[in-house]
PDB file of C-alpha atoms and ligand atoms in Angstrom:
ATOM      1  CA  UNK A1412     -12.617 -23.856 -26.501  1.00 63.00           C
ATOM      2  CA  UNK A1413     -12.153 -20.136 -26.385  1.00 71.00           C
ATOM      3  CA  UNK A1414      -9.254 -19.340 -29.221  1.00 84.00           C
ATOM      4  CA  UNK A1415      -6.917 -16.190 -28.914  1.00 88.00           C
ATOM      5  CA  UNK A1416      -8.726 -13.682 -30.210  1.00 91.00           C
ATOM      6  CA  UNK A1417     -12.118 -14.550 -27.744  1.00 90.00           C
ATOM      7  CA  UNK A1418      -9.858 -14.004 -25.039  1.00 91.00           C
ATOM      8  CA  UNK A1419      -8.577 -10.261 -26.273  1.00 92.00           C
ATOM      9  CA  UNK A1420     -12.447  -9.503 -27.098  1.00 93.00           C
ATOM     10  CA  UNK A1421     -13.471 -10.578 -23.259  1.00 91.00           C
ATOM     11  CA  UNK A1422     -10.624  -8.633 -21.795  1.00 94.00           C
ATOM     12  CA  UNK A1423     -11.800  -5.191 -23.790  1.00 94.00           C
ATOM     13  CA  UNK A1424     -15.531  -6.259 -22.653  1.00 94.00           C
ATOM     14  CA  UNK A1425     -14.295  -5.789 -19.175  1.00 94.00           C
ATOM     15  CA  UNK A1426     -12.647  -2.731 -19.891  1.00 95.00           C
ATOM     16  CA  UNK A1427      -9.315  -4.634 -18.889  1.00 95.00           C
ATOM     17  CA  UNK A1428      -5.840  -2.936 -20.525  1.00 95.00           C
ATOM     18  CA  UNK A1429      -4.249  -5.177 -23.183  1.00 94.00           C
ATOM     19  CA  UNK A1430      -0.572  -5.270 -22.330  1.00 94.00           C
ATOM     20  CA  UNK A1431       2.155  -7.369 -23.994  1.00 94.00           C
ATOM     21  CA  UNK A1432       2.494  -9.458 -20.781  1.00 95.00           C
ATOM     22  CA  UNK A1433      -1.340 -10.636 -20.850  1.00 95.00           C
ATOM     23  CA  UNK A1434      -1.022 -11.209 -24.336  1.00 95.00           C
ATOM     24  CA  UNK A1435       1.717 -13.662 -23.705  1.00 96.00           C
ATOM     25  CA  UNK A1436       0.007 -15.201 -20.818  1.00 95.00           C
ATOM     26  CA  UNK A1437      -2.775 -15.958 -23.215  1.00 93.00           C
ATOM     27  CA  UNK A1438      -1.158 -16.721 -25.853  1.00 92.00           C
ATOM     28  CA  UNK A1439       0.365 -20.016 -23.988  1.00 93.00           C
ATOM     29  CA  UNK A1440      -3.285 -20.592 -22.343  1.00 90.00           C
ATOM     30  CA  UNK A1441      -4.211 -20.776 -25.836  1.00 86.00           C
ATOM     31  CA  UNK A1442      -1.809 -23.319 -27.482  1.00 85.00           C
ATOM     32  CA  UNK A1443      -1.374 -25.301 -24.518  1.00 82.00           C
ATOM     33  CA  UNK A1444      -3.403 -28.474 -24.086  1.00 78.00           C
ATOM     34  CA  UNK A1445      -1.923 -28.753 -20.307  1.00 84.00           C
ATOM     35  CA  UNK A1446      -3.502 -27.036 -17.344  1.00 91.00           C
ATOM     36  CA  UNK A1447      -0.595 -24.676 -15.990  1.00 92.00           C
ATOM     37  CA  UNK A1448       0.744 -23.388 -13.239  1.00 92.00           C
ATOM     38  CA  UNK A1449       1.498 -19.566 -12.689  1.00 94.00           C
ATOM     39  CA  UNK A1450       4.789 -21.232 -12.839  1.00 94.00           C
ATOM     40  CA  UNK A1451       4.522 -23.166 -15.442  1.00 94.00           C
ATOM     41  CA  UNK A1452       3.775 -19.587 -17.506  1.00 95.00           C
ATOM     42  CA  UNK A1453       6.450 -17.947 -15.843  1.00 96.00           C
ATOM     43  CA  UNK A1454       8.967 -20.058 -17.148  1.00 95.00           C
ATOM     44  CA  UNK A1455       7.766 -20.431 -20.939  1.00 94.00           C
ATOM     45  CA  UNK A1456       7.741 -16.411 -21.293  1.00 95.00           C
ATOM     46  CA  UNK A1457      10.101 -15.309 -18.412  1.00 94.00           C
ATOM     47  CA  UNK A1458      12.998 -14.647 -21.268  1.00 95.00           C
ATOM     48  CA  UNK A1459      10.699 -11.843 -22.734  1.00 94.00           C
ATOM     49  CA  UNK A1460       9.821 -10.209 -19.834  1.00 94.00           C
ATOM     50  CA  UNK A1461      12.706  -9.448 -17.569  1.00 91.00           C
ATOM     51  CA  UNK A1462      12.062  -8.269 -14.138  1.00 90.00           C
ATOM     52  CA  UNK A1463       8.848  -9.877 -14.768  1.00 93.00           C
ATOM     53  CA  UNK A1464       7.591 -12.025 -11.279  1.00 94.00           C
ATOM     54  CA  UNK A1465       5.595 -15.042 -10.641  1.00 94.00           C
ATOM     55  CA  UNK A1466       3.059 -13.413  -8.442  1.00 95.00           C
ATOM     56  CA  UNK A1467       2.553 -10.597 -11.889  1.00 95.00           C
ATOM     57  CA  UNK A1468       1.622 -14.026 -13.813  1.00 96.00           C
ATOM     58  CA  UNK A1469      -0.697 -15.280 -10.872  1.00 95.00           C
ATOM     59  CA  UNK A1470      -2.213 -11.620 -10.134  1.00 95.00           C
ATOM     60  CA  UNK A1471      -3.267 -11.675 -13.624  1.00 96.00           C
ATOM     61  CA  UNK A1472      -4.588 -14.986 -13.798  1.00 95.00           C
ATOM     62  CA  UNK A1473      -6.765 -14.211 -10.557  1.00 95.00           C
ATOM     63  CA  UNK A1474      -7.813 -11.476 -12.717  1.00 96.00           C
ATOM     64  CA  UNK A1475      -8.847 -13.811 -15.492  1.00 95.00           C
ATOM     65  CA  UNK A1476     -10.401 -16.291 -13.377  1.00 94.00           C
ATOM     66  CA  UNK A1477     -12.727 -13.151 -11.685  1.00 95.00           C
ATOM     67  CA  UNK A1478     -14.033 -12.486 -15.249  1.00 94.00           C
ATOM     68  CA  UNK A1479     -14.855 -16.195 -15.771  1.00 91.00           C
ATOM     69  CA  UNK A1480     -12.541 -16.515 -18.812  1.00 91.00           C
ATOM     70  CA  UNK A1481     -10.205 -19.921 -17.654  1.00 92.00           C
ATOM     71  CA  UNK A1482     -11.163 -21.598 -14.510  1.00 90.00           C
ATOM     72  CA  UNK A1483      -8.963 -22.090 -11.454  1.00 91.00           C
ATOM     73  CA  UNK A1484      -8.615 -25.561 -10.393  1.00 88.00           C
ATOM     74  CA  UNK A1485      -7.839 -26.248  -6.920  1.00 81.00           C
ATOM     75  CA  UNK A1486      -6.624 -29.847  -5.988  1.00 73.00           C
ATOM     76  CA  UNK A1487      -5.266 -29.544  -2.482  1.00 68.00           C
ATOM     77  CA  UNK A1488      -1.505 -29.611  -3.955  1.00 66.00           C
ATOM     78  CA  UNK A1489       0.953 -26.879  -3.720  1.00 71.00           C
ATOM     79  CA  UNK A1490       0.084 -24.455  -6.425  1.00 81.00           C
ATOM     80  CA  UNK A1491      -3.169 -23.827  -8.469  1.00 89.00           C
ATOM     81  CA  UNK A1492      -3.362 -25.028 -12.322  1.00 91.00           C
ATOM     82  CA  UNK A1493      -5.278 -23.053 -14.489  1.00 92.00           C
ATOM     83  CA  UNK A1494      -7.866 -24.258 -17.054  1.00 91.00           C
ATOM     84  CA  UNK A1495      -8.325 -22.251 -20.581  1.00 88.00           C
ATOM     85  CA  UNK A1496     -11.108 -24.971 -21.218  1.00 85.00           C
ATOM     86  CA  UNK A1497     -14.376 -23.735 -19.354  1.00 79.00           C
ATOM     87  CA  UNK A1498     -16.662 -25.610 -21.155  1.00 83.00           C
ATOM     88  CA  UNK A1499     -18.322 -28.787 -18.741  1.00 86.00           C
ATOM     89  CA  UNK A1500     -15.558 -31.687 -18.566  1.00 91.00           C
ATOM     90  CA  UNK A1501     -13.804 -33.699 -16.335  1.00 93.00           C
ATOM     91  CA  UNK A1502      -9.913 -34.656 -15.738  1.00 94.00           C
ATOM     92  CA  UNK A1503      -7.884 -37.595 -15.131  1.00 95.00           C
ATOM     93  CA  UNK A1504      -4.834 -37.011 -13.254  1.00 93.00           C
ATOM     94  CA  UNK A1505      -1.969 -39.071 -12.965  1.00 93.00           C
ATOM     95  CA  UNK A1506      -0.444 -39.510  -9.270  1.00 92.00           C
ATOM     96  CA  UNK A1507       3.084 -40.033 -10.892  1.00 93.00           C
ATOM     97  CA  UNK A1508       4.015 -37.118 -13.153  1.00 91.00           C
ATOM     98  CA  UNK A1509       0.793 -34.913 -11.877  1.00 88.00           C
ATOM     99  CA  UNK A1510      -0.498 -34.660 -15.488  1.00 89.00           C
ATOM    100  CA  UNK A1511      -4.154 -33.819 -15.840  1.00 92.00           C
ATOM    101  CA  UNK A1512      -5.824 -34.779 -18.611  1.00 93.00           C
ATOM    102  CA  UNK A1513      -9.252 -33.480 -19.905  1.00 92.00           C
ATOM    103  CA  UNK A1514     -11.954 -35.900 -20.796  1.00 93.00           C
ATOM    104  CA  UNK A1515     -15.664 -35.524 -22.244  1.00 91.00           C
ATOM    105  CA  UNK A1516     -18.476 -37.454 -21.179  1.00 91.00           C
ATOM    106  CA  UNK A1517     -22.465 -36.581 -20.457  1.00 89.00           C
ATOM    107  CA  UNK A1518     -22.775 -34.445 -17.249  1.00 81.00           C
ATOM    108  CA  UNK A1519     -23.435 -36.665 -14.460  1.00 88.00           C
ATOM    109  CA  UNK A1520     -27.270 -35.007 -13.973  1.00 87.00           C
ATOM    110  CA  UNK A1521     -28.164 -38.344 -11.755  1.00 92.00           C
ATOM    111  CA  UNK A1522     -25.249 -38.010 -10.118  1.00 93.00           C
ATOM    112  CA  UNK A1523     -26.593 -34.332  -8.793  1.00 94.00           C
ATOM    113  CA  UNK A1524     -30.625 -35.675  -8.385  1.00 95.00           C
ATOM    114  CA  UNK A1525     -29.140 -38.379  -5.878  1.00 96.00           C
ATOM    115  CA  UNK A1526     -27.437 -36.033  -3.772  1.00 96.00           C
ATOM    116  CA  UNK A1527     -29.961 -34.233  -3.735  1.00 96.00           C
ATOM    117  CA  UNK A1528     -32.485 -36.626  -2.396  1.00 97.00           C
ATOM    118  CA  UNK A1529     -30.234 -38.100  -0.197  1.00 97.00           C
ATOM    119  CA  UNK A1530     -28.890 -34.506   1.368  1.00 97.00           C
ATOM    120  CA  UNK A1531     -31.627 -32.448   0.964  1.00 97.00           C
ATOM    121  CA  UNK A1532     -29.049 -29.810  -1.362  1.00 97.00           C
ATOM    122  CA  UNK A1533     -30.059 -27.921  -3.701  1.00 97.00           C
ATOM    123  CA  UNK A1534     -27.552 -28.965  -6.238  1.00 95.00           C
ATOM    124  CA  UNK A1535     -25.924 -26.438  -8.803  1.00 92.00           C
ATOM    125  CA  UNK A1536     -22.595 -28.039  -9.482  1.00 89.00           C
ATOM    126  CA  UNK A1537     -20.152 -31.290  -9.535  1.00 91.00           C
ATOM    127  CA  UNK A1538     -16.689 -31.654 -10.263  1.00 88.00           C
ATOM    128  CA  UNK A1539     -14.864 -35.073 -10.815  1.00 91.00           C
ATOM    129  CA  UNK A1540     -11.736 -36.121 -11.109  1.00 92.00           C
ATOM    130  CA  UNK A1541     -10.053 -39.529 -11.738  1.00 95.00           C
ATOM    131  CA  UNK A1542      -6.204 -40.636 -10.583  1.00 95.00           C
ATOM    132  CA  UNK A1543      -4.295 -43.424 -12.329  1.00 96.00           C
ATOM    133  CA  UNK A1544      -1.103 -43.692 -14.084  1.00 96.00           C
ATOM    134  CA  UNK A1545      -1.243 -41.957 -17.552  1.00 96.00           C
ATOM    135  CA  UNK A1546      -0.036 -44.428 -20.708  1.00 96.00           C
ATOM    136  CA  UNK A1547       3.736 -42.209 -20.627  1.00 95.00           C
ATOM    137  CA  UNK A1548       4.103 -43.338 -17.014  1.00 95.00           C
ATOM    138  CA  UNK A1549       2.851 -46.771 -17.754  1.00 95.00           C
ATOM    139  CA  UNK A1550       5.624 -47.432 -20.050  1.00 91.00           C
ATOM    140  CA  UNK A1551       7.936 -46.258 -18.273  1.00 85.00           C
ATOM    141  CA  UNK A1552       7.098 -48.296 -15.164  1.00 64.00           C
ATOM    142  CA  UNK A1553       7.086 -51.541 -17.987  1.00 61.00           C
ATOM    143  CA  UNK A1554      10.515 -50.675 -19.227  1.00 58.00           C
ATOM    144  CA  UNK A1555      12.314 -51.897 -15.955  1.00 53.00           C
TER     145      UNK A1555
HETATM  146 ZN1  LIG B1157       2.131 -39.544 -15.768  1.00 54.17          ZN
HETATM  147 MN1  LIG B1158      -9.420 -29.175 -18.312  1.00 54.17          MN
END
């Protein structure tokens, strides 16, 4: 996973200004094992930015996203998350609290030669996700 200081080094690569908001944006990327929301950002650094929008947090993101430093992930719902991890891996998202969860496993190559033969494509990419309850939500449901 790209730490802190990779991020700061990628942002003067692009010739991209270092100001105290983008440092806080990536500093919560950073320590953050969840995939946020703009407004999920907003409201962890809001207090030390006053004045400071929602659409500032998502206009930079955008911006981060362009250079290839976190990914944007796109799941149909209301507003994007945003992935700091952008290293191949997959996510398991639970359909009652909306958590996504990253897991490992070895790309699904076979996965891409069958579609493929069956479509004719020429592959480049995959993305999967799975949807259950996560174990936080299973207890609760098992505490009624
Ligand atoms: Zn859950
Ligand atoms: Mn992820």
């Amino acid at each position: 996973m790209m730490t802190f200081e990779d991020a700061l080094k990628h942002l003067k690569e692009e010739n991209i200004r270092i100001t105290p908001q983008r440092i806080a944006i990536i500093e919560f990327l950073a320590t953050t094992n969840e995939h946020p929301t703009a407004e999920d950002i907003y409201h962890a650094i809001e207090n030390d930015f006053p004045g400071m929008s929602v659409a500032t947090i998502y206009n930079n993101l955008r911006l981060f996203t362009e250079i290839g430093m976190i990914k944007e992930m796109n799941y149909g719902d209301a507003s994007s998350h945003f992935d700091f991890h952008t290293e191949p891996h997959y996510h398991a998202i639970c359909s009652q609290c909306g958590k996504i969860v990253d897991f490992h496993y070895p790309g699904l190559e076979d996965v891409e030669m069958a579609a493929s033969n069956l479509t004719g494509f020429k592959v480049n990419s995959h993305r999967l996700e799975v949807y259950g309850i996560c174990p936080e939500c299973q207890g609760k449901v098992s505490e009624k």
